[in-house]
Short mmCIF file of C-alpha atoms and ligand atoms in Angstrom, two decimals:
data_model
loop_
_atom_site.label_atom_id
_atom_site.label_comp_id
_atom_site.label_asym_id
_atom_site.label_seq_id
_atom_site.Cartn_x
_atom_site.Cartn_y
_atom_site.Cartn_z
CA MET A 1 50.29 -103.05 -159.59
CA ASN A 2 53.92 -102.07 -159.34
CA GLN A 3 53.85 -101.48 -155.59
CA LEU A 4 54.12 -103.74 -152.67
CA THR A 5 50.93 -104.52 -150.99
CA PRO A 6 50.52 -103.47 -147.46
CA GLN A 7 51.47 -106.93 -146.26
CA ASN A 8 55.04 -106.76 -144.95
CA LEU A 9 56.64 -109.84 -146.43
CA VAL A 10 60.33 -108.98 -145.77
CA GLY A 11 62.46 -110.72 -143.13
CA PRO A 12 61.99 -113.75 -140.95
CA LEU A 13 58.53 -114.75 -139.55
CA PRO A 14 58.13 -114.25 -135.72
CA ASP A 15 58.53 -117.28 -133.53
CA GLY A 16 55.44 -119.46 -133.32
CA ALA A 17 53.97 -118.25 -136.64
CA PRO A 18 52.13 -121.00 -138.39
CA ILE A 19 53.71 -122.58 -141.53
CA LEU A 20 51.19 -121.99 -144.36
CA ASP A 21 50.92 -124.25 -147.31
CA LYS A 22 51.52 -121.31 -149.73
CA SER A 23 51.75 -123.39 -152.82
CA GLN A 24 48.10 -124.66 -152.09
CA ILE A 25 46.45 -121.45 -151.20
CA GLN A 26 45.15 -119.27 -154.24
CA GLY A 27 47.11 -116.10 -154.61
CA ASP A 28 44.30 -113.46 -154.32
CA VAL A 29 43.38 -114.70 -150.78
CA LEU A 30 46.15 -113.43 -148.49
CA ILE A 31 48.48 -111.20 -150.52
CA GLY A 32 46.48 -110.37 -153.48
CA LEU A 33 47.18 -111.12 -157.17
CA GLN A 34 49.19 -108.27 -158.76
CA LYS A 35 46.74 -106.42 -160.79
CA ASN A 36 46.42 -103.32 -163.16
CA VAL A 37 43.60 -105.18 -164.89
CA GLU A 38 41.29 -107.84 -163.53
CA ARG A 39 38.73 -109.78 -165.57
CA PHE A 40 35.84 -111.37 -163.68
CA LEU A 41 34.56 -114.32 -165.77
CA PHE A 42 31.48 -115.72 -164.29
CA PHE A 43 30.48 -119.11 -165.66
CA THR A 44 27.72 -121.79 -165.65
CA ILE A 45 28.79 -125.50 -165.56
CA VAL A 46 26.81 -127.13 -168.38
CA ASP A 47 28.51 -130.55 -168.54
CA VAL A 48 29.55 -131.64 -165.09
CA ALA A 49 31.63 -134.66 -166.19
CA LYS A 50 33.44 -132.71 -168.76
CA PHE A 51 34.22 -129.96 -166.27
CA LYS A 52 35.59 -132.33 -163.84
CA ASP A 53 37.83 -133.68 -166.64
CA VAL A 54 39.37 -130.32 -167.20
CA LEU A 55 39.65 -129.27 -163.54
CA PRO A 56 43.09 -130.73 -162.97
CA LEU A 57 44.29 -128.84 -166.04
CA VAL A 58 42.66 -125.66 -164.69
CA ALA A 59 44.53 -126.32 -161.44
CA THR A 60 47.88 -126.02 -163.14
CA ARG A 61 47.04 -122.50 -164.15
CA ILE A 62 46.09 -121.13 -160.86
CA THR A 63 48.48 -118.56 -159.31
CA THR A 64 49.23 -119.45 -155.73
CA THR A 65 50.29 -117.48 -152.70
CA ALA A 66 53.83 -118.63 -153.19
CA ASP A 67 53.82 -117.33 -156.82
CA VAL A 68 52.32 -113.99 -155.65
CA GLU A 69 54.90 -113.61 -152.91
CA ALA A 70 57.86 -114.28 -155.36
CA ARG A 71 56.27 -111.74 -157.69
CA GLU A 72 56.22 -109.13 -154.87
CA PHE A 73 59.99 -109.60 -154.55
CA GLN A 74 60.40 -109.41 -158.31
CA LEU A 75 58.42 -106.09 -158.36
CA ARG A 76 60.44 -104.89 -155.25
CA ASP A 77 63.82 -105.56 -157.06
CA LEU A 78 62.53 -103.86 -160.17
CA LYS A 79 61.52 -100.75 -158.28
CA GLU A 80 64.79 -100.68 -156.25
CA ASN A 81 66.77 -100.81 -159.57
CA GLY A 82 64.77 -97.89 -161.01
CA GLY A 83 62.70 -99.99 -163.45
CA ASP A 84 59.30 -98.78 -164.21
CA GLN A 85 58.23 -101.09 -167.01
CA ILE A 86 54.89 -102.97 -166.63
CA LEU A 87 55.46 -106.69 -166.15
CA SER A 88 52.81 -108.97 -167.62
CA LEU A 89 52.47 -111.15 -164.29
CA VAL A 90 49.24 -112.90 -165.46
CA GLY A 91 47.33 -114.38 -162.56
CA VAL A 92 44.42 -116.76 -162.37
CA ASN A 93 42.13 -117.82 -159.49
CA VAL A 94 38.84 -119.55 -159.36
CA GLY A 95 36.01 -119.86 -156.98
CA PHE A 96 32.53 -121.61 -156.86
CA THR A 97 29.05 -120.55 -155.54
CA SER A 98 27.14 -123.11 -153.48
CA GLU A 99 25.23 -123.98 -156.72
CA GLY A 100 28.52 -124.67 -158.41
CA MET A 101 29.73 -126.77 -155.55
CA ALA A 102 26.52 -128.73 -155.56
CA LYS A 103 26.97 -129.62 -159.18
CA LEU A 104 30.64 -130.78 -158.48
CA LYS A 105 29.86 -132.65 -155.18
CA PRO A 106 26.16 -133.01 -154.48
CA GLY A 107 25.18 -132.89 -150.79
CA LEU A 108 28.38 -131.16 -149.57
CA ASP A 109 28.01 -129.01 -146.50
CA LEU A 110 30.57 -126.18 -146.29
CA GLY A 111 29.18 -125.08 -142.85
CA ASP A 112 28.43 -121.41 -143.57
CA THR A 113 24.63 -120.72 -143.80
CA SER A 114 25.27 -117.53 -145.64
CA PHE A 115 27.41 -119.20 -148.32
CA HIS A 116 24.64 -121.75 -148.82
CA ASN A 117 21.91 -119.08 -149.14
CA GLY A 118 24.09 -117.20 -151.62
CA ALA A 119 24.53 -113.47 -151.97
CA ARG A 120 21.07 -113.20 -153.74
CA GLY A 121 19.37 -114.90 -150.73
CA GLN A 122 21.15 -112.77 -148.22
CA ALA A 123 20.60 -109.40 -150.06
CA LYS A 124 17.55 -108.50 -147.85
CA ALA A 125 19.45 -109.23 -144.59
CA LEU A 126 22.18 -106.74 -145.77
CA ASN A 127 19.60 -104.05 -146.35
CA ASP A 128 20.30 -104.07 -150.05
CA PRO A 129 17.50 -102.63 -152.14
CA VAL A 130 14.99 -105.42 -152.64
CA ASP A 131 11.52 -105.95 -154.11
CA GLY A 132 10.22 -108.62 -151.75
CA ASP A 133 13.14 -110.86 -151.34
CA LYS A 134 14.69 -110.21 -154.65
CA PRO A 135 17.38 -107.56 -155.04
CA THR A 136 16.73 -104.73 -157.55
CA GLY A 137 18.94 -102.88 -159.86
CA TRP A 138 21.20 -106.00 -160.37
CA VAL A 139 22.77 -106.55 -163.82
CA PRO A 140 20.36 -108.79 -165.54
CA GLU A 141 22.87 -111.64 -166.23
CA PHE A 142 23.04 -112.32 -162.42
CA PHE A 143 19.39 -113.29 -162.59
CA ASP A 144 19.10 -114.75 -166.14
CA ALA A 145 21.96 -117.25 -165.76
CA SER A 146 22.86 -119.59 -163.01
CA ILE A 147 26.28 -118.54 -161.66
CA ASP A 148 28.33 -121.52 -160.57
CA GLY A 149 31.68 -119.92 -160.46
CA VAL A 150 34.03 -117.13 -161.32
CA PHE A 151 37.56 -116.95 -162.69
CA LEU A 152 39.59 -114.00 -161.58
CA ILE A 153 42.08 -113.21 -164.37
CA THR A 154 44.74 -110.47 -163.56
CA GLY A 155 47.69 -108.94 -165.19
CA GLY A 156 49.74 -105.83 -166.05
CA GLU A 157 47.96 -105.05 -169.37
CA ALA A 158 44.54 -105.85 -170.78
CA GLY A 159 45.99 -107.77 -173.73
CA ASP A 160 47.81 -110.29 -171.43
CA VAL A 161 44.52 -110.73 -169.43
CA ASP A 162 42.49 -111.32 -172.59
CA ASP A 163 45.10 -113.89 -173.86
CA GLU A 164 44.92 -115.82 -170.52
CA GLY A 165 41.02 -115.63 -170.57
CA ALA A 166 41.04 -117.06 -174.04
CA LYS A 167 43.28 -120.00 -172.92
CA ILE A 168 40.98 -120.59 -169.86
CA LEU A 169 37.88 -120.65 -172.20
CA GLN A 170 39.71 -123.08 -174.50
CA ILE A 171 40.41 -125.45 -171.56
CA LEU A 172 36.73 -125.25 -170.43
CA GLY A 173 35.63 -126.07 -174.00
CA THR A 174 31.94 -127.06 -173.90
CA SER A 175 31.97 -127.93 -170.19
CA ALA A 176 30.86 -124.41 -169.20
CA THR A 177 29.36 -121.18 -170.67
CA VAL A 178 30.13 -117.63 -169.78
CA ALA A 179 27.24 -116.05 -167.70
CA TYR A 180 28.84 -112.56 -167.29
CA ASP A 181 32.18 -111.11 -168.08
CA GLU A 182 33.46 -107.78 -166.83
CA VAL A 183 36.82 -106.08 -166.57
CA GLY A 184 38.08 -103.81 -163.70
CA SER A 185 41.18 -101.79 -163.89
CA VAL A 186 43.24 -99.43 -161.78
CA ARG A 187 42.50 -95.84 -162.40
CA PRO A 188 44.83 -93.96 -164.84
CA GLY A 189 47.75 -91.63 -164.01
CA ALA A 190 47.75 -89.91 -160.61
CA ALA A 191 44.53 -91.62 -159.71
CA ARG A 192 46.20 -94.97 -159.68
CA GLY A 193 45.43 -96.76 -156.46
CA HIS A 194 42.44 -94.45 -155.66
CA GLU A 195 38.84 -95.54 -155.98
CA HIS A 196 36.31 -93.58 -157.96
CA PHE A 197 35.36 -91.14 -155.18
CA GLY A 198 38.94 -90.25 -155.15
CA TRP A 199 40.41 -91.97 -152.04
CA GLN A 200 43.56 -93.92 -151.88
CA ASP A 201 42.57 -97.43 -151.20
CA GLY A 202 44.35 -100.58 -150.16
CA ILE A 203 46.13 -99.10 -147.19
CA SER A 204 44.84 -100.99 -144.12
CA GLN A 205 44.90 -104.76 -144.32
CA PRO A 206 45.06 -107.09 -141.37
CA GLY A 207 48.51 -108.58 -140.62
CA ILE A 208 48.32 -112.41 -141.17
CA ALA A 209 50.08 -114.90 -138.94
CA GLY A 210 52.45 -116.94 -141.24
CA ILE A 211 52.60 -114.07 -143.85
CA THR A 212 53.32 -110.89 -142.21
CA THR A 213 56.88 -110.66 -140.91
CA THR A 214 57.06 -107.34 -139.00
CA PRO A 215 53.67 -105.80 -138.74
CA PHE A 216 53.53 -102.05 -139.46
CA PRO A 217 52.78 -99.83 -136.57
CA GLY A 218 48.96 -100.20 -135.80
CA GLN A 219 48.66 -103.35 -137.96
CA ARG A 220 47.44 -106.23 -135.81
CA THR A 221 48.45 -109.78 -136.70
CA ILE A 222 45.29 -111.92 -137.08
CA ASP A 223 45.13 -115.79 -137.00
CA ALA A 224 45.54 -117.18 -140.55
CA GLY A 225 42.49 -119.38 -139.81
CA ARG A 226 40.31 -116.30 -140.15
CA PHE A 227 41.09 -116.14 -143.85
CA VAL A 228 42.28 -119.64 -144.85
CA PHE A 229 40.64 -123.04 -143.63
CA GLY A 230 42.92 -125.49 -141.78
CA TYR A 231 44.63 -123.07 -139.42
CA PRO A 232 43.53 -122.43 -135.84
CA THR A 233 41.59 -119.38 -134.66
CA ALA A 234 41.29 -118.37 -131.08
CA PRO A 235 37.68 -118.28 -129.46
CA PRO A 236 35.16 -116.89 -128.98
CA VAL A 237 34.25 -116.46 -132.70
CA VAL A 238 35.18 -119.46 -134.61
CA ALA A 239 34.22 -120.45 -138.23
CA ASP A 240 32.31 -123.69 -138.67
CA PRO A 241 34.71 -126.65 -138.77
CA ALA A 242 36.24 -127.18 -142.06
CA GLN A 243 35.91 -130.49 -143.96
CA PRO A 244 39.13 -131.99 -145.28
CA PHE A 245 38.60 -130.78 -148.81
CA MET A 246 38.24 -127.15 -147.52
CA VAL A 247 41.67 -126.93 -146.04
CA ASN A 248 43.74 -124.16 -147.62
CA GLY A 249 40.48 -122.81 -149.14
CA SER A 250 38.71 -119.54 -148.48
CA PHE A 251 35.37 -117.85 -148.91
CA MET A 252 35.19 -114.98 -151.26
CA VAL A 253 32.54 -112.19 -151.12
CA PHE A 254 32.03 -110.33 -154.39
CA ARG A 255 29.96 -107.28 -154.70
CA ARG A 256 29.52 -104.98 -157.67
CA LEU A 257 29.15 -101.61 -156.05
CA LYS A 258 28.07 -98.84 -158.37
CA GLN A 259 29.35 -95.39 -157.25
CA PHE A 260 27.62 -92.17 -157.90
CA VAL A 261 30.59 -89.90 -158.13
CA PRO A 262 29.28 -86.57 -159.44
CA GLU A 263 26.31 -86.93 -157.07
CA PHE A 264 28.63 -87.60 -154.11
CA ASP A 265 30.76 -84.58 -154.96
CA LYS A 266 27.69 -82.44 -155.23
CA PHE A 267 26.42 -83.63 -151.87
CA LEU A 268 29.69 -82.74 -150.25
CA GLU A 269 29.66 -79.23 -151.82
CA ASP A 270 26.15 -78.63 -150.85
CA GLN A 271 26.63 -79.83 -147.23
CA SER A 272 29.81 -77.91 -146.98
CA ILE A 273 27.64 -74.84 -147.29
CA VAL A 274 25.06 -76.08 -144.85
CA HIS A 275 27.86 -76.91 -142.31
CA ASP A 276 29.99 -73.99 -143.25
CA MET A 277 33.13 -76.09 -143.79
CA ASP A 278 35.53 -77.08 -146.61
CA PRO A 279 34.01 -80.00 -148.69
CA VAL A 280 37.39 -81.61 -148.67
CA LEU A 281 37.42 -81.67 -144.96
CA LEU A 282 33.76 -82.82 -144.76
CA GLY A 283 34.69 -85.80 -147.23
CA ALA A 284 37.67 -86.68 -145.06
CA ARG A 285 35.46 -86.82 -141.97
CA LEU A 286 33.03 -89.19 -143.59
CA VAL A 287 35.75 -91.61 -144.75
CA GLY A 288 38.08 -91.22 -141.75
CA ARG A 289 40.97 -90.39 -144.17
CA TRP A 290 41.96 -87.69 -146.43
CA LYS A 291 41.92 -88.61 -150.17
CA SER A 292 45.72 -89.04 -150.06
CA GLY A 293 45.06 -91.69 -147.39
CA ALA A 294 46.47 -89.71 -144.43
CA PRO A 295 44.30 -90.77 -141.38
CA MET A 296 42.03 -88.19 -139.53
CA ALA A 297 43.07 -90.04 -136.33
CA THR A 298 46.61 -88.56 -136.63
CA THR A 299 46.38 -85.70 -139.12
CA PRO A 300 42.81 -84.17 -138.44
CA VAL A 301 43.47 -80.57 -139.50
CA GLN A 302 45.35 -80.79 -142.68
CA ASP A 303 46.08 -83.49 -145.22
CA ASP A 304 49.67 -84.86 -145.05
CA PRO A 305 50.60 -86.78 -148.19
CA PHE A 306 53.95 -87.80 -146.51
CA VAL A 307 52.08 -89.57 -143.61
CA ALA A 308 49.69 -90.97 -146.26
CA ARG A 309 52.52 -92.79 -148.14
CA ASP A 310 54.43 -93.94 -145.05
CA ALA A 311 53.45 -97.36 -144.01
CA GLN A 312 55.11 -96.74 -140.61
CA GLN A 313 52.63 -94.01 -139.99
CA ASN A 314 49.43 -94.39 -142.10
CA ASN A 315 47.80 -96.98 -139.79
CA ASP A 316 49.54 -95.97 -136.50
CA PHE A 317 46.31 -95.29 -134.50
CA ASP A 318 43.61 -97.09 -132.77
CA PHE A 319 40.86 -94.49 -132.01
CA ALA A 320 40.88 -95.17 -128.27
CA ASP A 321 42.17 -91.74 -127.42
CA ASP A 322 39.49 -89.94 -129.56
CA GLN A 323 36.33 -90.27 -127.49
CA ALA A 324 35.13 -86.71 -128.31
CA GLN A 325 35.23 -87.47 -132.06
CA ARG A 326 37.68 -84.46 -132.13
CA ARG A 327 39.79 -86.12 -134.83
CA CYS A 328 37.65 -88.68 -136.45
CA PRO A 329 33.83 -89.14 -136.20
CA PHE A 330 32.69 -92.48 -134.72
CA GLY A 331 30.59 -92.81 -137.98
CA ALA A 332 33.60 -92.57 -140.48
CA HIS A 333 33.75 -95.39 -142.82
CA ILE A 334 37.09 -96.82 -141.60
CA ARG A 335 36.03 -96.42 -137.93
CA LYS A 336 32.69 -98.31 -138.54
CA ALA A 337 34.29 -100.99 -140.63
CA ASN A 338 37.37 -101.44 -138.31
CA PRO A 339 36.81 -99.80 -134.83
CA ARG A 340 40.14 -101.01 -133.77
CA ALA A 341 40.56 -100.40 -129.97
CA ASP A 342 37.38 -98.47 -129.82
CA PHE A 343 34.95 -101.27 -129.62
CA VAL A 344 35.65 -102.98 -126.38
CA MET A 345 33.07 -104.01 -123.82
CA GLY A 346 34.03 -105.60 -120.56
CA ALA A 347 35.74 -108.95 -121.36
CA PHE A 348 35.48 -108.17 -125.01
CA THR A 349 38.73 -106.79 -125.80
CA GLN A 350 40.02 -105.86 -129.29
CA GLU A 351 41.42 -109.32 -129.67
CA LYS A 352 38.11 -110.88 -128.90
CA ALA A 353 35.59 -108.42 -130.39
CA VAL A 354 37.30 -106.89 -133.44
CA ASP A 355 40.05 -109.15 -134.62
CA PRO A 356 37.71 -112.06 -135.43
CA ARG A 357 35.75 -109.77 -137.74
CA ARG A 358 38.59 -108.74 -139.97
CA ILE A 359 38.51 -109.44 -143.71
CA VAL A 360 41.28 -109.20 -146.43
CA ARG A 361 40.08 -106.80 -149.14
CA ALA A 362 41.10 -107.27 -152.73
CA GLY A 363 38.84 -105.13 -154.90
CA ILE A 364 39.53 -103.04 -158.04
CA PRO A 365 37.61 -100.22 -159.66
CA TYR A 366 35.50 -100.72 -162.81
CA GLY A 367 34.23 -98.26 -165.44
CA PRO A 368 35.40 -95.12 -167.02
CA GLU A 369 36.56 -91.80 -165.46
CA VAL A 370 34.03 -89.25 -164.81
CA SER A 371 33.32 -87.38 -168.17
CA ALA A 372 33.17 -83.64 -168.63
CA ALA A 373 29.57 -83.98 -169.41
CA GLU A 374 28.88 -85.78 -166.14
CA ARG A 375 30.84 -83.24 -164.13
CA ALA A 376 28.88 -80.42 -165.70
CA ALA A 377 25.53 -82.15 -165.19
CA LYS A 378 26.51 -83.37 -161.64
CA ALA A 379 24.85 -86.53 -162.60
CA THR A 380 26.08 -90.10 -163.39
CA GLN A 381 25.64 -91.13 -166.97
CA LEU A 382 28.12 -94.03 -167.12
CA ASP A 383 28.38 -97.09 -164.96
CA ARG A 384 31.40 -97.02 -162.61
CA GLY A 385 32.28 -98.28 -159.21
CA LEU A 386 34.14 -100.82 -157.26
CA MET A 387 34.36 -104.56 -157.82
CA PHE A 388 34.55 -105.28 -154.05
CA VAL A 389 36.18 -108.55 -153.14
CA CYS A 390 37.06 -109.88 -149.76
CA TYR A 391 38.39 -113.03 -148.18
CA GLN A 392 37.45 -114.88 -144.84
CA THR A 393 36.56 -118.16 -143.38
CA SER A 394 33.09 -117.23 -142.33
CA ILE A 395 30.99 -114.93 -144.49
CA LYS A 396 28.39 -114.94 -141.67
CA GLU A 397 30.76 -113.85 -138.85
CA GLN A 398 33.06 -111.53 -140.99
CA PHE A 399 31.84 -109.82 -144.08
CA GLU A 400 28.07 -109.96 -143.06
CA PHE A 401 28.80 -109.21 -139.55
CA VAL A 402 30.79 -105.99 -140.49
CA GLN A 403 28.07 -104.88 -143.00
CA THR A 404 25.02 -105.48 -140.75
CA SER A 405 26.11 -105.22 -137.11
CA TRP A 406 28.63 -102.41 -137.55
CA VAL A 407 28.29 -100.54 -140.84
CA ASN A 408 24.57 -100.46 -141.24
CA ASN A 409 23.74 -100.28 -137.63
CA GLU A 410 23.03 -96.74 -136.53
CA ASN A 411 23.76 -97.49 -132.95
CA PHE A 412 27.29 -98.88 -133.62
CA ILE A 413 29.85 -97.97 -132.12
CA PHE A 414 27.91 -98.85 -129.08
CA ASN A 415 27.67 -97.03 -125.72
CA LYS A 416 29.15 -93.84 -126.92
CA THR A 417 28.24 -90.73 -124.77
CA ARG A 418 29.20 -87.12 -124.82
CA PRO A 419 32.36 -86.94 -122.79
CA SER A 420 32.08 -83.47 -121.35
CA GLY A 421 30.34 -80.08 -121.49
CA PRO A 422 26.57 -79.38 -121.02
CA ASN A 423 25.56 -82.73 -122.63
CA ALA A 424 28.08 -84.91 -120.76
CA GLY A 425 26.90 -88.46 -120.54
CA GLN A 426 24.26 -88.12 -123.18
CA ALA A 427 24.05 -91.23 -125.38
CA ILE A 428 25.18 -90.67 -129.01
CA LYS A 429 23.41 -92.25 -132.03
CA VAL A 430 26.42 -92.64 -134.40
CA GLY A 431 24.39 -93.31 -137.47
CA PRO A 432 25.08 -95.78 -140.42
CA ASP A 433 28.28 -95.53 -142.37
CA PRO A 434 27.85 -92.52 -144.59
CA ILE A 435 29.83 -94.28 -147.54
CA ILE A 436 28.48 -97.86 -147.61
CA GLY A 437 25.90 -98.07 -144.76
CA GLN A 438 22.44 -99.11 -145.82
CA ALA A 439 19.58 -98.07 -143.64
CA ALA A 440 16.56 -100.66 -143.61
CA GLY A 441 14.13 -99.94 -146.48
CA GLY A 442 16.60 -97.38 -148.04
CA GLY A 443 15.80 -94.85 -145.27
CA VAL A 444 17.64 -91.63 -144.75
CA ARG A 445 20.98 -91.92 -142.92
CA VAL A 446 21.95 -89.50 -140.26
CA MET A 447 25.61 -89.28 -139.03
CA ASP A 448 26.88 -87.73 -135.75
CA GLU A 449 29.46 -84.96 -135.83
CA PRO A 450 30.36 -84.36 -139.49
CA GLU A 451 31.69 -80.91 -138.62
CA ALA A 452 35.32 -80.33 -137.67
CA ASN A 453 35.60 -80.82 -134.00
CA TYR A 454 39.27 -80.17 -133.41
CA PRO A 455 40.47 -79.19 -131.02
CA SER A 456 37.53 -78.35 -128.84
CA GLY A 457 35.59 -81.47 -129.21
CA SER A 458 32.42 -79.51 -128.26
CA LYS A 459 30.75 -78.81 -131.54
CA ARG A 460 27.50 -80.61 -131.99
CA SER A 461 26.35 -81.40 -135.61
CA THR A 462 24.60 -84.10 -137.57
CA LEU A 463 24.64 -84.80 -141.37
CA THR A 464 21.52 -86.02 -143.16
CA GLU A 465 22.05 -88.14 -146.24
CA PRO A 466 18.85 -88.83 -148.08
CA ASP A 467 20.48 -90.71 -150.99
CA ALA A 468 22.88 -93.65 -151.28
CA PHE A 469 26.00 -92.98 -153.25
CA VAL A 470 27.14 -96.71 -153.36
CA VAL A 471 24.56 -99.16 -154.72
CA PRO A 472 25.09 -102.87 -154.97
CA THR A 473 24.34 -104.06 -158.63
CA ALA A 474 25.49 -107.63 -158.42
CA ALA A 475 26.94 -109.97 -155.80
CA GLY A 476 28.19 -113.50 -155.21
CA TYR A 477 29.55 -115.67 -152.44
CA PHE A 478 32.18 -118.14 -153.69
CA PHE A 479 34.40 -120.95 -152.17
CA VAL A 480 37.97 -120.59 -153.34
CA PRO A 481 39.39 -124.05 -153.03
CA SER A 482 43.10 -125.13 -152.64
CA ILE A 483 45.01 -126.50 -155.65
CA ARG A 484 44.68 -129.95 -154.33
CA ALA A 485 40.99 -129.76 -153.89
CA LEU A 486 40.62 -128.47 -157.54
CA ALA A 487 42.98 -131.12 -158.93
CA ILE A 488 41.81 -134.20 -156.90
CA ASP A 489 38.71 -133.73 -154.50
CA LEU A 490 36.44 -131.75 -156.75
CA ALA A 491 37.56 -133.29 -160.04
CA SER A 492 36.72 -137.01 -158.94
FE1 N7H B 501 35.92 -99.55 -147.58
N1 N7H B 501 36.10 -95.23 -149.75
O1 N7H B 501 36.68 -94.91 -150.80
O2 N7H B 501 35.59 -94.43 -149.05
N2 N7H B 501 37.37 -98.14 -147.67
N3 N7H B 501 35.07 -98.77 -149.31
N4 N7H B 501 34.60 -101.20 -147.62
N5 N7H B 501 36.96 -100.44 -145.98
C1 N7H B 501 38.51 -98.09 -146.91
O3 N7H B 501 42.44 -98.29 -145.45
C2 N7H B 501 35.18 -97.46 -149.81
C3 N7H B 501 33.61 -101.41 -148.43
C4 N7H B 501 36.43 -101.61 -145.34
O4 N7H B 501 41.29 -101.02 -141.10
C5 N7H B 501 39.25 -96.86 -147.25
O5 N7H B 501 42.55 -99.24 -147.41
C6 N7H B 501 34.46 -97.48 -150.89
C7 N7H B 501 32.93 -102.57 -148.07
C8 N7H B 501 37.45 -101.93 -144.33
O6 N7H B 501 41.24 -98.83 -141.13
C9 N7H B 501 38.54 -96.17 -148.18
C10 N7H B 501 33.63 -98.56 -150.98
C11 N7H B 501 33.47 -103.05 -146.91
C12 N7H B 501 38.42 -100.88 -144.41
C13 N7H B 501 37.29 -97.04 -148.36
C14 N7H B 501 34.08 -99.41 -149.87
C15 N7H B 501 34.54 -102.07 -146.48
C16 N7H B 501 38.06 -100.11 -145.48
C17 N7H B 501 40.67 -96.49 -146.64
C18 N7H B 501 32.57 -98.99 -152.05
C19 N7H B 501 33.00 -104.13 -146.06
C20 N7H B 501 39.70 -100.92 -143.60
C21 N7H B 501 41.79 -97.12 -147.36
C22 N7H B 501 32.42 -98.41 -153.22
C23 N7H B 501 31.80 -104.30 -145.56
C24 N7H B 501 39.56 -99.90 -142.35
C25 N7H B 501 42.28 -98.33 -146.75
C26 N7H B 501 40.70 -99.89 -141.50
C27 N7H B 501 38.88 -99.07 -145.92
C28 N7H B 501 36.30 -96.71 -149.34
C29 N7H B 501 33.46 -100.70 -149.70
C30 N7H B 501 35.37 -102.28 -145.50
C31 N7H B 501 39.05 -94.99 -148.78
C32 N7H B 501 34.20 -96.24 -151.88
C33 N7H B 501 31.69 -103.09 -148.85
C34 N7H B 501 37.47 -102.99 -143.25
#
């Protein structure tokens, strides 16, 4: 937690930047609540009238974007003065599913069909494992109870988060019951900031007009209206028009993604023998970054922890100059999930084809470290993974579009051909994302060019992945209202 997020908040905003109502927007949406620990408290509204009565009080406890920004400066000052103590910095945000919104305001249309269908209803469309239409392998509470909303409670230490959770439950009283309660936390020691497979996370976020002052090299500034309702977005992809109560609100996607870490490590080891290469390099080509975070696009041969840490360098690439997959495969996770300048078709520039699909990510790992027994058995015995969270103003056009049209789609990035050599001009099937891509019916994934291809660009190879190492085990789509909507519109 004691590090600045990749948003550059220092200095004056550029001319023409919109003025965001930061004291109305919940704090996790644009900058992210400061979090070592995050409790996800899913609830069911059992007494609507009582719940509405307590909503104005709940609204007073919400940590806003203005609060989060002030805390970033507090953390920066602490760091600059050599302080390393953990500040408590408790944060609270809240969101509602379409069921929850229907209880508070029957008949409301929030415009996004995916939000209205809910994550459970959309699972099949995302190629999640399903039995008929019903997702399989989900934690039972997501089926046994109706989930109307979620509190995100964050802080420096578990005790502070628990205390705040107790206060929230006291305020809710008998108006709501807890449907599911789980805590995520940053990994310990040197693994801090890294997800469970071992990669540094939270490096690339979109710059946001009205928040980001000077974008880092390679960071594009995206319309604030892509992430918060009430601010303009440029065509061609625009979210459904917001109703007045939605202004300064956002949609949050939550996915509990279980990670099979020893199995993934074993897969990399086994495949490194098949492909006669270092498993560390193979992993880096699947993700598009070394575990340190250094990008393959600029450091393809060897990890460079200095580049990894330097915000002036760690996003300074756009893939356009790497059409032979010399440095980074087309199928690498970060290239599939954000193709940058590599996905342009005629009039579809990066501005029109990629920028409108961006999401703000705000997840946190959950579960224990891999045990010695698991490492020895090369098999998962304890549940661990990522509480994936992202924000956008269209679930359909942003998170779902990225997951289905890009990540899962074996033909994306489209229209790629071998640039030279005996196979020049031959079409390339890139394959689904080897980390989070899901083939229809759980089919085998095949990725193009896992083998190191630098500097010749002429080495042909494919990687076959029969198993998934990231499996969804719960999900929810939430509307995260403004403070005003919580205190007034939804409470009345
Ligand atoms: Fe991904 N990983 O460890 O391999 N992701 N991700 N992700 N992801 C990123 O730039 C990972 C997931 C995006 O702009 C990094 O912050 C894992 C979902 C996007 O360059 C790493 C899981 C979705 C980016 C990982 C997971 C995305 C991104 C590099 C699940 C959306 C930014 C660090 C367990 C559909 C790309 C960084 C860019 C980056 C990993 C999930 C999307 C290391 C393990 C579900 C847009």
